Amino acid sequence: MKRSAYLLALPLVAMFLLAGCGSSDDSSSDSTAETATTPTEQPATDTGGSGGGKAIALDADPSGALAYTTDTLEAKAGTVNVDFTNDAAIAHDVVFEDSSGAEVGRGDVITGDSESVSFDAKPGKYTYYCSLPGHRAAGMEGTLTVK
Ligand SMILES: [Cu+2]
């Protein structure tokens, strides 16, 4: 939860910085009255994100099978945001490992819920799987290709 909140705050910070640059460019005019007018940006409308941070979706089989609905995912290098949804009545999670087998990201175990998992990724192949006993062996795994 803490990491999710932190990541949600990033676009807001970026917009604030961009707004700051824009207003400093305008300051070449000598009017002091302009400082009273503040840009009325609406950060809430910018849910699409920009700069490679677009979230990718991963769903567990909603009917309760030990499977994700896809065994291949693609993402851009940088901060990868995965929106993991488990609408089934049994618990699942998702763990990401790099090609050396090192864990790079892990979500909470959820049931009938969704969550966001974020981690930094370089171009290459990553593996994702469910860490609950028996689930990976039953086929609950896939490959994430980062480009
Ligand atoms: Cu599972």
GROMACS .gro file of C-alpha atoms and ligand atoms in nm:
model
  148
    1MET     CA    1   0.000   0.000   0.000
    2LYS     CA    2   0.279   0.242   0.079
    3ARG     CA    3   0.449   0.180  -0.253
    4SER     CA    4   0.122   0.226  -0.440
    5ALA     CA    5   0.058   0.559  -0.272
    6TYR     CA    6   0.409   0.672  -0.351
    7LEU     CA    7   0.373   0.587  -0.718
    8LEU     CA    8   0.037   0.757  -0.744
    9ALA     CA    9   0.199   1.072  -0.610
   10LEU     CA   10   0.471   1.077  -0.875
   11PRO     CA   11   0.258   1.211  -1.164
   12LEU     CA   12   0.134   1.487  -0.935
   13VAL     CA   13   0.489   1.587  -0.850
   14ALA     CA   14   0.585   1.578  -1.218
   15MET     CA   15   0.292   1.802  -1.309
   16PHE     CA   16   0.384   2.041  -1.032
   17LEU     CA   17   0.739   2.066  -1.164
   18LEU     CA   18   0.619   2.117  -1.520
   19ALA     CA   19   0.379   2.387  -1.405
   20GLY     CA   20   0.666   2.554  -1.223
   21CYS     CA   21   0.882   2.562  -1.536
   22GLY     CA   22   0.597   2.706  -1.741
   23SER     CA   23   0.529   2.991  -1.503
   24SER     CA   24   0.897   3.085  -1.481
   25ASP     CA   25   0.901   3.124  -1.859
   26ASP     CA   26   0.610   3.363  -1.832
   27SER     CA   27   0.791   3.572  -1.572
   28SER     CA   28   0.984   3.756  -1.847
   29SER     CA   29   0.696   3.999  -1.856
   30ASP     CA   30   0.718   4.259  -1.580
   31SER     CA   31   0.353   4.246  -1.476
   32THR     CA   32   0.322   4.162  -1.107
   33ALA     CA   33  -0.049   4.097  -1.152
   34GLU     CA   34   0.027   3.776  -1.342
   35THR     CA   35   0.164   3.612  -1.030
   36ALA     CA   36  -0.186   3.614  -0.884
   37THR     CA   37  -0.321   3.394  -1.161
   38THR     CA   38  -0.245   3.028  -1.104
   39PRO     CA   39  -0.294   2.760  -1.369
   40THR     CA   40  -0.597   2.546  -1.297
   41GLU     CA   41  -0.463   2.209  -1.402
   42GLN     CA   42  -0.672   1.901  -1.325
   43PRO     CA   43  -0.437   1.616  -1.232
   44ALA     CA   44  -0.732   1.378  -1.187
   45THR     CA   45  -0.792   1.373  -1.562
   46ASP     CA   46  -0.438   1.252  -1.632
   47THR     CA   47  -0.499   0.891  -1.535
   48GLY     CA   48  -0.342   0.754  -1.851
   49GLY     CA   49   0.004   0.836  -1.730
   50SER     CA   50   0.298   0.927  -1.950
   51GLY     CA   51   0.662   0.844  -1.980
   52GLY     CA   52   0.653   0.463  -1.983
   53GLY     CA   53   0.461   0.422  -1.660
   54LYS     CA   54   0.148   0.283  -1.820
   55ALA     CA   55   0.003   0.000  -1.616
   56ILE     CA   56  -0.034  -0.346  -1.763
   57ALA     CA   57  -0.319  -0.569  -1.657
   58LEU     CA   58  -0.289  -0.923  -1.526
   59ASP     CA   59  -0.596  -1.122  -1.421
   60ALA     CA   60  -0.630  -1.451  -1.241
   61ASP     CA   61  -0.884  -1.687  -1.397
   62PRO     CA   62  -1.215  -1.556  -1.254
   63SER     CA   63  -1.376  -1.902  -1.257
   64GLY     CA   64  -1.128  -2.034  -1.004
   65ALA     CA   65  -0.888  -2.229  -1.224
   66LEU     CA   66  -0.523  -2.223  -1.119
   67ALA     CA   67  -0.426  -1.996  -1.405
   68TYR     CA   68  -0.379  -1.641  -1.511
   69THR     CA   69  -0.579  -1.532  -1.813
   70THR     CA   70  -0.255  -1.478  -2.004
   71ASP     CA   71   0.091  -1.633  -1.986
   72THR     CA   72   0.262  -1.350  -2.172
   73LEU     CA   73   0.293  -0.985  -2.082
   74GLU     CA   74   0.489  -0.699  -2.235
   75ALA     CA   75   0.611  -0.378  -2.078
   76LYS     CA   76   0.848  -0.095  -2.144
   77ALA     CA   77   1.173  -0.072  -1.950
   78GLY     CA   78   1.164   0.151  -1.647
   79THR     CA   79   0.905   0.139  -1.375
   80VAL     CA   80   0.664  -0.142  -1.457
   81ASN     CA   81   0.317  -0.110  -1.304
   82VAL     CA   82   0.105  -0.423  -1.301
   83ASP     CA   83  -0.263  -0.406  -1.210
   84PHE     CA   84  -0.333  -0.756  -1.079
   85THR     CA   85  -0.696  -0.858  -1.045
   86ASN     CA   86  -0.821  -1.174  -0.878
   87ASP     CA   87  -1.198  -1.199  -0.902
   88ALA     CA   88  -1.195  -1.567  -0.807
   89ALA     CA   89  -1.299  -1.706  -0.470
   90ILE     CA   90  -0.955  -1.857  -0.408
   91ALA     CA   91  -0.646  -1.664  -0.311
   92HIS     CA   92  -0.371  -1.575  -0.554
   93ASP     CA   93  -0.075  -1.344  -0.574
   94VAL     CA   94   0.185  -1.258  -0.835
   95VAL     CA   95   0.563  -1.263  -0.799
   96PHE     CA   96   0.808  -1.135  -1.059
   97GLU     CA   97   1.159  -1.272  -1.103
   98ASP     CA   98   1.433  -1.161  -1.339
   99SER     CA   99   1.618  -1.404  -1.564
  100SER     CA  100   1.860  -1.492  -1.285
  101GLY     CA  101   1.573  -1.597  -1.060
  102ALA     CA  102   1.599  -1.296  -0.830
  103GLU     CA  103   1.267  -1.168  -0.704
  104VAL     CA  104   1.203  -0.812  -0.827
  105GLY     CA  105   0.838  -0.760  -0.734
  106ARG     CA  106   0.566  -0.923  -0.528
  107GLY     CA  107   0.203  -0.842  -0.463
  108ASP     CA  108  -0.004  -0.932  -0.161
  109VAL     CA  109  -0.212  -1.248  -0.159
  110ILE     CA  110  -0.561  -1.133  -0.255
  111THR     CA  111  -0.903  -1.290  -0.302
  112GLY     CA  112  -1.182  -1.115  -0.493
  113ASP     CA  113  -0.973  -0.801  -0.506
  114SER     CA  114  -0.720  -0.615  -0.713
  115GLU     CA  115  -0.387  -0.453  -0.642
  116SER     CA  116  -0.100  -0.273  -0.808
  117VAL     CA  117   0.251  -0.418  -0.817
  118SER     CA  118   0.541  -0.199  -0.927
  119PHE     CA  119   0.910  -0.260  -0.982
  120ASP     CA  120   1.197  -0.136  -1.196
  121ALA     CA  121   1.278  -0.349  -1.498
  122LYS     CA  122   1.545  -0.350  -1.766
  123PRO     CA  123   1.494  -0.493  -2.113
  124GLY     CA  124   1.481  -0.871  -2.097
  125LYS     CA  125   1.270  -1.166  -1.992
  126TYR     CA  126   1.101  -1.186  -1.655
  127THR     CA  127   0.898  -1.467  -1.507
  128TYR     CA  128   0.581  -1.418  -1.309
  129TYR     CA  129   0.400  -1.678  -1.103
  130CYS     CA  130   0.162  -1.736  -0.815
  131SER     CA  131   0.347  -1.826  -0.497
  132LEU     CA  132   0.065  -2.016  -0.328
  133PRO     CA  133   0.145  -2.385  -0.282
  134GLY     CA  134   0.082  -2.585  -0.596
  135HIS     CA  135  -0.041  -2.296  -0.808
  136ARG     CA  136   0.275  -2.244  -1.010
  137ALA     CA  137   0.310  -2.616  -1.070
  138ALA     CA  138  -0.051  -2.619  -1.196
  139GLY     CA  139   0.042  -2.367  -1.461
  140MET     CA  140   0.002  -2.035  -1.288
  141GLU     CA  141   0.305  -1.871  -1.440
  142GLY     CA  142   0.404  -1.670  -1.744
  143THR     CA  143   0.668  -1.459  -1.912
  144LEU     CA  144   0.696  -1.082  -1.901
  145THR     CA  145   0.901  -0.936  -2.185
  146VAL     CA  146   1.046  -0.595  -2.109
  147LYS     CA  147   1.156  -0.387  -2.408
  148CU      CU  148  -0.264  -1.879  -0.722
   0.00000   0.00000   0.00000
